[in-house]
Amino acid sequence: MSTVVLDNVTKVYPGGYLAVDRMNLRAAEGELLVLLGPSGCGKSTLLRMIAGLEEITAGDLWLGGKLANHLAPRDRDVAMVFQNGALYPHRTVRGNISFPLEIAKTDPATVKERVVELSRALHIDETLDRRPSTLSGGQRQRVAMGRAIVRRPSLFLMDEPLSNLDAGMRTELRMEISSLVRSLGVTTIYVTHDQVEALTLADHIAIMNRGVLQDLGTPGQVYNDPATAFTAAFLSSQQLNLLAAHVRTPQNQYILLDFGPHQITMQWTDPRAYAVSRHAGTQIIVGIRPDALVAVPENTEGPSFFGRVRTLEYHGHEWLAYLESGIPAVGVPEPPDPRHANGDGQSGGRSRSVMRRLLSNGPQEEQEDAPATPAGSGTHRRADLIVRLGSRPVWRAGEHGRVAVDVSRLMLFTQSGARIDPPRR
Ligand SMILES: Nc1ncnc2c1ncn2[C@@H]1O[C@H](COP(=O)(O)OP(=O)(O)OP(=O)(O)O)[C@@H](O)[C@H]1O
Ligand SMILES: [Mg+2]
């Protein structure tokens, strides 16, 4: 069994594309760590560097306490499963699973025992004598997993193993992966772009965007207490309300979050008050999940927003309302573009500064701040507040609606998307 430690691991592809930027991560022994992020954010690159299939440009990788940057893949005791786990077509399921043990000249009794044990755990014991071509996609992925894990590697790497399967099969296999790797106690790093998969499977989730680590914590921590606006938005099941607010402290009596047409006051007794007050006179980003806004009667006291109901959406188990608020909307702040400068002289992003640092071996430069951009192409779009109404639509389109705001559930970010009151992890 193995621990995995990444210390400032960086990947710059030939041509200058900065795919992974100074990644610091740790997977404890027996842990299931999920790497989550949108397509192209560098998940597979990171996994392949851990497996030894991709060279590490800078930083250190430690496997089981040993520096592993230059270890050959076969010396890492790592097994990997891909999205399309290719099987040997002319071997039976039994022959596919047993193959790595045969290569390792394991004694036949042990081979038989392990194959039977694993095929039962993966619910493919009925298919042992069949060829891969006669199996369903879900069964084939089970065989690929069995073959990868049969020789009991120290580290099990999975790159979107369920993404080609239908929803029902994904749910079923997700549970089996969870119980299999936990019963074997093998350290596992699992890559996905599916939030539900990450939240349901992980001991810890590392969230990436554009090669940069955005957040790291237990599923509960990253969902309830996200460290960045990106994490908050990426993990929201409905679209997150991201609003621009000016911070003021009138006569130091309280903190005013000024949203333009609406204001919300925060009392000094709020645990975040001091951190927020340091941004007085500037604009911050406020994130509000649709379920933190509650439709209330017009004359209700307390912090609230109001507006015309633009439209209602039926989602089966709930209704969502879109309320015209007049508040400036902001886009999700992103790390700078990882491409190299292109020929027209425009800066392409971070790769040059990271390359300079790597070449000079100097101290780490300050993370460059990408200011939040108003959503839309340069226009100051006004936000439609998305409100979760539950199973009964209390409003009709065109009506005037008011929503109470739970101030304790406002998520407060700087313009570059970092939490103003950093979560303690
Ligand atoms: N060999 C390569 N040379 C240059 N760029 C590459 C190479 N491999 C990957 N990239 C780029 O690096 C970035 C990260 O790729 P990667 O495959 O790690 O993303 P990913 O997060 O796994 O995405 P997906 O969810 O789509 O699989 C992408 O922009 C990709 O185009
Ligand atoms: Mg990938």
Short mmCIF file of C-alpha atoms and ligand atoms in Angstrom, two decimals:
data_model
loop_
_atom_site.label_atom_id
_atom_site.label_comp_id
_atom_site.label_asym_id
_atom_site.label_seq_id
_atom_site.Cartn_x
_atom_site.Cartn_y
_atom_site.Cartn_z
CA MET A 1 0.00 0.00 0.00
CA SER A 2 1.21 3.47 -0.72
CA THR A 3 0.99 7.14 0.08
CA VAL A 4 1.18 9.65 -2.75
CA VAL A 5 2.62 13.14 -2.31
CA LEU A 6 2.83 15.76 -5.04
CA ASP A 7 5.07 18.69 -4.26
CA ASN A 8 4.66 21.57 -6.75
CA VAL A 9 4.29 19.11 -9.62
CA THR A 10 4.16 20.95 -12.95
CA LYS A 11 3.73 19.84 -16.55
CA VAL A 12 4.60 21.99 -19.52
CA TYR A 13 4.01 20.16 -22.82
CA PRO A 14 6.43 20.69 -25.68
CA GLY A 15 5.28 23.90 -27.32
CA GLY A 16 4.75 25.57 -23.97
CA TYR A 17 1.26 24.48 -22.89
CA LEU A 18 1.11 24.61 -19.10
CA ALA A 19 -1.19 21.67 -18.39
CA VAL A 20 -0.53 21.29 -14.64
CA ASP A 21 0.68 24.22 -12.54
CA ARG A 22 2.43 23.63 -9.22
CA MET A 23 0.12 20.94 -7.90
CA ASN A 24 0.37 20.07 -4.22
CA LEU A 25 -1.59 17.00 -3.18
CA ARG A 26 -1.45 14.11 -0.78
CA ALA A 27 -3.29 10.79 -0.77
CA ALA A 28 -2.99 8.87 2.49
CA GLU A 29 -2.60 5.11 2.58
CA GLY A 30 -5.83 3.36 1.58
CA GLU A 31 -7.50 6.63 0.65
CA LEU A 32 -9.77 7.20 -2.33
CA LEU A 33 -8.80 10.60 -3.74
CA VAL A 34 -10.89 11.99 -6.60
CA LEU A 35 -9.48 14.50 -9.12
CA LEU A 36 -12.42 16.53 -10.39
CA GLY A 37 -12.51 19.25 -13.02
CA PRO A 38 -13.81 20.24 -16.45
CA SER A 39 -12.52 18.77 -19.68
CA GLY A 40 -8.97 19.84 -20.48
CA CYS A 41 -8.09 20.96 -16.93
CA GLY A 42 -5.15 18.54 -16.70
CA LYS A 43 -6.60 15.56 -14.81
CA SER A 44 -5.31 12.86 -17.16
CA THR A 45 -1.96 14.60 -17.44
CA LEU A 46 -1.60 14.51 -13.66
CA LEU A 47 -2.62 10.86 -13.45
CA ARG A 48 -0.22 9.91 -16.23
CA MET A 49 2.64 11.67 -14.44
CA ILE A 50 1.87 9.61 -11.33
CA ALA A 51 1.82 6.42 -13.43
CA GLY A 52 5.14 7.35 -15.07
CA LEU A 53 3.62 7.64 -18.56
CA GLU A 54 4.34 11.35 -18.77
CA GLU A 55 7.49 13.17 -17.71
CA ILE A 56 7.26 15.62 -14.81
CA THR A 57 8.55 19.05 -15.90
CA ALA A 58 9.16 20.34 -12.37
CA GLY A 59 8.33 19.47 -8.78
CA ASP A 60 8.55 16.17 -6.93
CA LEU A 61 6.42 13.06 -6.84
CA TRP A 62 6.76 10.78 -3.81
CA LEU A 63 5.30 7.27 -3.83
CA GLY A 64 5.36 5.36 -0.56
CA GLY A 65 7.89 7.86 0.80
CA LYS A 66 10.30 7.44 -2.15
CA LEU A 67 11.10 10.08 -4.73
CA ALA A 68 9.55 8.65 -7.89
CA ASN A 69 10.05 11.32 -10.59
CA HIS A 70 12.37 9.11 -12.62
CA LEU A 71 11.11 5.64 -11.70
CA ALA A 72 10.09 3.52 -14.69
CA PRO A 73 6.33 2.81 -14.77
CA ARG A 74 6.86 -0.90 -14.01
CA ASP A 75 8.82 -0.03 -10.87
CA ARG A 76 6.05 2.08 -9.39
CA ASP A 77 3.70 -0.80 -8.49
CA VAL A 78 0.82 1.13 -10.02
CA ALA A 79 -2.19 -0.17 -11.97
CA MET A 80 -4.27 2.03 -14.23
CA VAL A 81 -7.74 1.75 -15.76
CA PHE A 82 -8.82 4.00 -18.62
CA GLN A 83 -12.15 5.09 -20.04
CA ASN A 84 -11.98 2.33 -22.66
CA GLY A 85 -10.19 -0.44 -20.83
CA ALA A 86 -9.04 -2.50 -23.84
CA LEU A 87 -9.19 -6.24 -23.19
CA TYR A 88 -7.44 -9.13 -24.92
CA PRO A 89 -10.13 -10.20 -27.40
CA HIS A 90 -9.00 -13.82 -27.73
CA ARG A 91 -8.80 -14.49 -24.02
CA THR A 92 -11.80 -15.28 -21.87
CA VAL A 93 -12.78 -13.06 -18.96
CA ARG A 94 -10.86 -15.46 -16.72
CA GLY A 95 -7.84 -15.25 -19.01
CA ASN A 96 -7.96 -11.47 -19.07
CA ILE A 97 -8.11 -11.11 -15.31
CA SER A 98 -5.43 -13.73 -14.66
CA PHE A 99 -3.02 -12.39 -17.29
CA PRO A 100 -0.95 -10.06 -15.03
CA LEU A 101 -0.53 -12.89 -12.50
CA GLU A 102 0.56 -15.35 -15.18
CA ILE A 103 3.19 -12.86 -16.36
CA ALA A 104 4.38 -12.55 -12.76
CA LYS A 105 4.55 -16.38 -12.59
CA THR A 106 2.19 -16.55 -9.64
CA ASP A 107 1.36 -20.11 -8.60
CA PRO A 108 -1.80 -21.41 -10.32
CA ALA A 109 -3.73 -22.04 -7.11
CA THR A 110 -3.35 -18.40 -6.05
CA VAL A 111 -4.29 -17.24 -9.55
CA LYS A 112 -7.47 -19.28 -9.47
CA GLU A 113 -8.40 -18.10 -6.01
CA ARG A 114 -7.82 -14.41 -6.78
CA VAL A 115 -9.72 -14.53 -10.08
CA VAL A 116 -12.73 -16.15 -8.47
CA GLU A 117 -12.66 -13.78 -5.50
CA LEU A 118 -12.41 -10.66 -7.69
CA SER A 119 -14.96 -11.78 -10.26
CA ARG A 120 -17.44 -12.29 -7.42
CA ALA A 121 -16.73 -8.84 -5.97
CA LEU A 122 -17.23 -7.33 -9.44
CA HIS A 123 -20.32 -9.46 -10.21
CA ILE A 124 -18.84 -11.02 -13.33
CA ASP A 125 -18.35 -14.56 -11.96
CA GLU A 126 -21.05 -15.81 -14.37
CA THR A 127 -19.09 -14.56 -17.36
CA LEU A 128 -15.67 -16.07 -16.60
CA ASP A 129 -15.62 -18.37 -19.64
CA ARG A 130 -16.87 -15.80 -22.14
CA ARG A 131 -14.92 -13.63 -24.56
CA PRO A 132 -14.95 -9.80 -24.23
CA SER A 133 -16.96 -9.38 -27.47
CA THR A 134 -19.95 -11.05 -25.80
CA LEU A 135 -19.99 -8.68 -22.81
CA SER A 136 -21.86 -5.42 -22.18
CA GLY A 137 -19.88 -2.17 -21.79
CA GLY A 138 -20.36 -2.29 -18.03
CA GLN A 139 -19.13 -5.88 -17.82
CA ARG A 140 -16.09 -5.05 -19.95
CA GLN A 141 -15.14 -2.21 -17.58
CA ARG A 142 -15.50 -4.60 -14.64
CA VAL A 143 -13.10 -7.03 -16.32
CA ALA A 144 -10.65 -4.19 -17.03
CA MET A 145 -10.80 -3.22 -13.36
CA GLY A 146 -10.36 -6.79 -12.23
CA ARG A 147 -7.34 -7.22 -14.46
CA ALA A 148 -5.78 -4.00 -13.16
CA ILE A 149 -6.25 -4.74 -9.50
CA VAL A 150 -5.68 -8.52 -9.46
CA ARG A 151 -1.99 -8.28 -8.68
CA ARG A 152 -2.76 -6.01 -5.72
CA PRO A 153 -0.86 -2.89 -6.74
CA SER A 154 0.16 -0.31 -4.15
CA LEU A 155 -1.67 2.34 -6.09
CA PHE A 156 -4.74 2.12 -8.30
CA LEU A 157 -5.31 4.89 -10.85
CA MET A 158 -8.62 5.24 -12.68
CA ASP A 159 -9.23 7.71 -15.49
CA GLU A 160 -12.97 8.24 -16.03
CA PRO A 161 -13.67 4.49 -15.98
CA LEU A 162 -17.45 4.97 -16.06
CA SER A 163 -17.89 7.74 -18.59
CA ASN A 164 -18.88 5.44 -21.46
CA LEU A 165 -21.64 3.71 -19.50
CA ASP A 166 -25.30 4.62 -19.17
CA ALA A 167 -26.56 6.34 -16.01
CA GLY A 168 -27.91 3.21 -14.31
CA MET A 169 -24.75 1.23 -14.92
CA ARG A 170 -22.61 4.13 -13.70
CA THR A 171 -24.44 4.24 -10.38
CA GLU A 172 -24.16 0.49 -9.92
CA LEU A 173 -20.48 0.28 -10.79
CA ARG A 174 -19.68 3.38 -8.74
CA MET A 175 -20.87 1.61 -5.61
CA GLU A 176 -18.91 -1.50 -6.49
CA ILE A 177 -15.70 0.43 -7.08
CA SER A 178 -16.14 2.11 -3.73
CA SER A 179 -16.61 -1.14 -1.83
CA LEU A 180 -13.91 -3.00 -3.80
CA VAL A 181 -11.09 -0.49 -3.27
CA ARG A 182 -12.08 0.00 0.34
CA SER A 183 -12.17 -3.70 1.07
CA LEU A 184 -8.75 -4.15 -0.57
CA GLY A 185 -7.45 -1.02 1.22
CA VAL A 186 -5.57 0.06 -1.89
CA THR A 187 -4.76 3.77 -2.29
CA THR A 188 -6.80 4.97 -5.27
CA ILE A 189 -6.78 8.12 -7.38
CA TYR A 190 -9.89 8.44 -9.46
CA VAL A 191 -10.36 11.01 -12.23
CA THR A 192 -13.78 12.30 -13.23
CA HIS A 193 -15.54 15.43 -14.47
CA ASP A 194 -18.79 14.30 -12.84
CA GLN A 195 -19.58 16.11 -9.58
CA VAL A 196 -21.97 13.43 -8.32
CA GLU A 197 -19.40 10.70 -8.89
CA ALA A 198 -16.82 12.75 -6.99
CA LEU A 199 -19.09 13.57 -4.06
CA THR A 200 -20.35 10.01 -3.66
CA LEU A 201 -17.03 8.16 -4.05
CA ALA A 202 -14.31 10.29 -2.52
CA ASP A 203 -12.62 10.42 0.85
CA HIS A 204 -11.08 13.65 -0.42
CA ILE A 205 -11.74 15.63 -3.62
CA ALA A 206 -9.12 17.75 -5.39
CA ILE A 207 -10.80 20.21 -7.77
CA MET A 208 -8.78 21.52 -10.71
CA ASN A 209 -9.31 24.22 -13.30
CA ARG A 210 -6.87 25.13 -16.09
CA GLY A 211 -4.13 23.11 -14.44
CA VAL A 212 -4.50 24.87 -11.07
CA LEU A 213 -5.71 23.26 -7.84
CA GLN A 214 -8.86 25.08 -6.76
CA ASP A 215 -9.80 23.22 -3.64
CA LEU A 216 -9.02 20.13 -1.62
CA GLY A 217 -11.13 18.62 1.12
CA THR A 218 -13.71 16.04 2.06
CA PRO A 219 -16.87 16.07 -0.07
CA GLY A 220 -18.70 17.90 2.73
CA GLN A 221 -15.97 20.51 3.06
CA VAL A 222 -15.67 21.37 -0.61
CA TYR A 223 -19.45 21.42 -1.11
CA ASN A 224 -20.48 23.36 1.98
CA ASP A 225 -17.40 25.49 2.43
CA PRO A 226 -15.80 25.94 -1.02
CA ALA A 227 -12.42 27.68 -1.09
CA THR A 228 -12.98 29.33 -4.47
CA ALA A 229 -15.84 30.66 -6.58
CA PHE A 230 -14.94 28.06 -9.19
CA THR A 231 -15.49 25.21 -6.72
CA ALA A 232 -18.75 26.72 -5.51
CA ALA A 233 -20.04 27.02 -9.08
CA PHE A 234 -18.74 23.66 -10.28
CA LEU A 235 -20.32 21.77 -7.38
CA SER A 236 -23.71 23.49 -7.55
CA SER A 237 -26.42 21.20 -8.84
CA GLN A 238 -28.29 24.24 -10.14
CA GLN A 239 -26.50 27.26 -11.53
CA LEU A 240 -24.89 29.33 -8.79
CA ASN A 241 -25.93 33.00 -8.47
CA LEU A 242 -22.72 35.01 -8.76
CA LEU A 243 -23.26 38.68 -8.04
CA ALA A 244 -21.11 41.80 -7.80
CA ALA A 245 -21.33 43.77 -4.53
CA HIS A 246 -19.54 46.82 -3.16
CA VAL A 247 -18.48 46.58 0.47
CA ARG A 248 -19.14 49.61 2.69
CA THR A 249 -18.92 50.16 6.42
CA PRO A 250 -21.21 53.16 7.13
CA GLN A 251 -19.92 54.88 10.29
CA ASN A 252 -18.46 51.55 11.21
CA GLN A 253 -21.88 50.47 12.49
CA TYR A 254 -22.29 47.45 10.29
CA ILE A 255 -21.13 46.08 6.96
CA LEU A 256 -23.17 46.93 3.92
CA LEU A 257 -23.06 44.67 0.88
CA ASP A 258 -24.24 47.06 -1.80
CA PHE A 259 -25.66 45.18 -4.80
CA GLY A 260 -26.81 48.39 -6.54
CA PRO A 261 -30.59 48.17 -6.44
CA HIS A 262 -30.48 46.08 -3.26
CA GLN A 263 -28.46 46.19 -0.05
CA ILE A 264 -27.83 43.53 2.54
CA THR A 265 -26.38 44.33 5.95
CA MET A 266 -24.01 42.09 7.81
CA GLN A 267 -23.63 42.64 11.54
CA TRP A 268 -20.25 42.86 13.26
CA THR A 269 -21.22 39.74 15.19
CA ASP A 270 -21.02 37.73 11.94
CA PRO A 271 -17.88 35.57 12.14
CA ARG A 272 -16.84 36.79 8.66
CA ALA A 273 -17.37 40.48 9.40
CA TYR A 274 -13.74 41.42 10.01
CA ALA A 275 -12.46 39.61 6.91
CA VAL A 276 -15.14 41.27 4.75
CA SER A 277 -14.56 44.75 6.23
CA ARG A 278 -10.99 44.65 4.92
CA HIS A 279 -12.52 44.88 1.43
CA ALA A 280 -14.44 48.10 2.24
CA GLY A 281 -14.47 50.41 -0.77
CA THR A 282 -13.96 47.57 -3.26
CA GLN A 283 -16.09 45.18 -5.23
CA ILE A 284 -16.37 41.55 -4.20
CA ILE A 285 -18.20 38.54 -5.61
CA VAL A 286 -21.09 37.03 -3.70
CA GLY A 287 -22.17 33.47 -4.46
CA ILE A 288 -25.65 32.32 -3.50
CA ARG A 289 -27.00 28.81 -4.10
CA PRO A 290 -30.59 28.83 -5.37
CA ASP A 291 -31.75 27.03 -2.23
CA ALA A 292 -30.35 29.80 0.01
CA LEU A 293 -33.06 32.13 -1.34
CA VAL A 294 -36.57 31.58 -0.02
CA ALA A 295 -39.71 33.05 -1.57
CA VAL A 296 -41.48 35.17 1.04
CA PRO A 297 -44.52 37.51 1.14
CA GLU A 298 -43.91 41.07 -0.06
CA ASN A 299 -44.07 42.69 3.39
CA THR A 300 -41.54 40.36 5.04
CA GLU A 301 -38.84 42.06 7.15
CA GLY A 302 -35.17 41.13 7.09
CA PRO A 303 -32.51 40.80 4.38
CA SER A 304 -34.13 40.23 0.99
CA PHE A 305 -33.99 40.75 -2.75
CA PHE A 306 -36.93 41.39 -5.06
CA GLY A 307 -37.72 41.55 -8.75
CA ARG A 308 -40.05 40.55 -11.55
CA VAL A 309 -40.39 36.83 -12.14
CA ARG A 310 -39.08 36.42 -15.66
CA THR A 311 -39.79 32.75 -16.04
CA LEU A 312 -40.45 29.52 -14.16
CA GLU A 313 -38.87 26.18 -14.99
CA TYR A 314 -40.28 22.78 -14.10
CA HIS A 315 -37.61 20.19 -13.21
CA GLY A 316 -39.85 17.35 -12.08
CA HIS A 317 -38.89 17.30 -8.43
CA GLU A 318 -38.82 21.09 -8.12
CA TRP A 319 -39.53 24.44 -9.72
CA LEU A 320 -36.87 27.06 -10.37
CA ALA A 321 -37.73 30.73 -10.76
CA TYR A 322 -35.67 33.39 -12.53
CA LEU A 323 -36.08 36.75 -10.84
CA GLU A 324 -34.94 39.95 -12.61
CA SER A 325 -32.87 41.54 -9.88
CA GLY A 326 -31.02 44.39 -11.62
CA ILE A 327 -27.84 43.26 -9.80
CA PRO A 328 -24.67 43.10 -11.93
CA ALA A 329 -23.82 39.47 -12.69
CA VAL A 330 -20.23 38.24 -12.79
CA GLY A 331 -18.69 35.25 -14.51
CA VAL A 332 -16.74 32.55 -12.68
CA PRO A 333 -13.16 33.81 -12.23
CA GLU A 334 -10.73 31.55 -14.07
CA PRO A 335 -6.97 31.15 -13.72
CA PRO A 336 -5.14 32.80 -16.63
CA ASP A 337 -5.07 30.99 -19.95
CA PRO A 338 -2.35 28.31 -19.86
CA ARG A 339 -1.27 28.81 -23.49
CA HIS A 340 2.01 30.35 -24.48
CA ALA A 341 2.00 33.88 -25.87
CA ASN A 342 0.92 33.71 -29.48
CA GLY A 343 2.37 35.59 -32.40
CA ASP A 344 0.21 38.69 -32.11
CA GLY A 345 2.02 39.82 -28.99
CA GLN A 346 -0.91 39.21 -26.65
CA SER A 347 0.01 37.52 -23.43
CA GLY A 348 -1.17 33.93 -23.43
CA GLY A 349 -1.04 33.48 -19.68
CA ARG A 350 0.99 31.87 -16.99
CA SER A 351 3.29 29.54 -18.80
CA ARG A 352 6.00 32.13 -19.38
CA SER A 353 6.14 33.21 -15.75
CA VAL A 354 6.18 29.59 -14.61
CA MET A 355 8.90 28.78 -17.15
CA ARG A 356 10.95 31.75 -15.95
CA ARG A 357 10.66 30.52 -12.40
CA LEU A 358 11.56 26.97 -13.38
CA LEU A 359 14.58 28.12 -15.33
CA SER A 360 15.79 30.52 -12.65
CA ASN A 361 14.91 28.08 -9.87
CA GLY A 362 14.01 31.21 -7.94
CA PRO A 363 11.34 31.75 -5.33
CA GLN A 364 7.75 31.14 -6.26
CA GLU A 365 6.15 34.13 -7.90
CA GLU A 366 2.92 35.56 -6.59
CA GLN A 367 -0.06 33.85 -8.16
CA GLU A 368 -1.24 36.28 -10.81
CA ASP A 369 -4.74 37.49 -10.08
CA ALA A 370 -7.33 37.19 -12.79
CA PRO A 371 -10.03 39.77 -12.13
CA ALA A 372 -13.59 38.55 -12.31
CA THR A 373 -15.17 39.42 -15.58
CA PRO A 374 -18.77 40.50 -15.93
CA ALA A 375 -20.66 37.66 -17.56
CA GLY A 376 -21.30 38.13 -21.26
CA SER A 377 -19.04 39.70 -23.82
CA GLY A 378 -17.99 42.87 -22.08
CA THR A 379 -21.55 43.92 -21.28
CA HIS A 380 -22.59 44.45 -17.69
CA ARG A 381 -25.27 41.84 -17.65
CA ARG A 382 -27.88 42.04 -14.93
CA ALA A 383 -28.44 38.87 -12.98
CA ASP A 384 -31.57 36.81 -13.05
CA LEU A 385 -31.61 35.41 -9.53
CA ILE A 386 -32.22 31.69 -9.66
CA VAL A 387 -34.52 30.65 -6.84
CA ARG A 388 -35.48 27.13 -5.85
CA LEU A 389 -39.20 26.99 -5.18
CA GLY A 390 -39.67 23.34 -4.23
CA SER A 391 -42.55 21.29 -5.59
CA ARG A 392 -45.09 24.17 -5.73
CA PRO A 393 -44.62 27.24 -7.93
CA VAL A 394 -45.64 30.04 -5.54
CA TRP A 395 -45.28 32.67 -8.28
CA ARG A 396 -46.46 33.22 -11.84
CA ALA A 397 -44.30 34.67 -14.59
CA GLY A 398 -44.54 38.47 -14.68
CA GLU A 399 -45.39 38.77 -10.99
CA HIS A 400 -43.30 40.66 -8.47
CA GLY A 401 -41.44 38.30 -6.13
CA ARG A 402 -39.42 38.74 -2.96
CA VAL A 403 -36.84 36.32 -1.57
CA ALA A 404 -35.38 36.24 1.93
CA VAL A 405 -31.59 35.97 1.97
CA ASP A 406 -29.87 33.78 4.54
CA VAL A 407 -26.82 35.98 5.19
CA SER A 408 -24.92 33.12 6.84
CA ARG A 409 -25.12 31.19 3.55
CA LEU A 410 -23.68 33.95 1.36
CA MET A 411 -20.34 32.84 -0.07
CA LEU A 412 -17.94 35.77 -0.29
CA PHE A 413 -15.07 35.85 -2.78
CA THR A 414 -12.43 38.32 -3.91
CA GLN A 415 -12.45 39.45 -7.54
CA SER A 416 -10.03 36.66 -8.39
CA GLY A 417 -12.41 34.10 -6.89
CA ALA A 418 -10.63 33.24 -3.61
CA ARG A 419 -12.72 32.94 -0.47
CA ILE A 420 -12.62 36.10 1.67
CA ASP A 421 -12.95 34.08 4.87
CA PRO A 422 -10.71 31.14 3.99
CA PRO A 423 -12.05 27.76 5.12
CA ARG A 424 -9.87 26.01 7.67
CA ARG A 425 -8.79 22.66 6.27
N1 LIG B 1 0.82 15.55 -25.58
C1 LIG B 1 0.30 16.77 -25.45
N2 LIG B 1 0.86 17.85 -26.02
C2 LIG B 1 0.35 19.09 -25.86
N3 LIG B 1 -0.74 19.36 -25.15
C3 LIG B 1 -1.37 18.33 -24.53
C4 LIG B 1 -0.88 16.98 -24.66
N4 LIG B 1 -1.70 16.18 -23.95
C5 LIG B 1 -2.65 16.98 -23.42
N5 LIG B 1 -2.46 18.27 -23.78
C6 LIG B 1 -3.26 19.42 -23.38
O1 LIG B 1 -3.20 19.58 -21.96
C7 LIG B 1 -4.46 19.95 -21.45
C8 LIG B 1 -4.86 18.98 -20.36
O2 LIG B 1 -5.14 17.74 -20.96
P1 LIG B 1 -5.68 16.49 -20.14
O3 LIG B 1 -5.83 15.35 -21.07
O4 LIG B 1 -4.80 16.30 -18.95
O5 LIG B 1 -7.09 17.04 -19.66
P2 LIG B 1 -8.27 16.30 -18.87
O6 LIG B 1 -8.56 17.14 -17.66
O7 LIG B 1 -7.94 14.88 -18.66
O8 LIG B 1 -9.50 16.47 -19.88
P3 LIG B 1 -10.69 15.41 -20.26
O9 LIG B 1 -11.70 15.52 -19.12
O10 LIG B 1 -11.24 15.97 -21.53
O11 LIG B 1 -10.10 14.05 -20.39
C9 LIG B 1 -5.42 19.99 -22.63
O12 LIG B 1 -5.60 21.32 -23.05
C10 LIG B 1 -4.73 19.18 -23.69
O13 LIG B 1 -5.05 19.63 -24.97
MG MG B 2 -8.72 13.09 -19.38
#
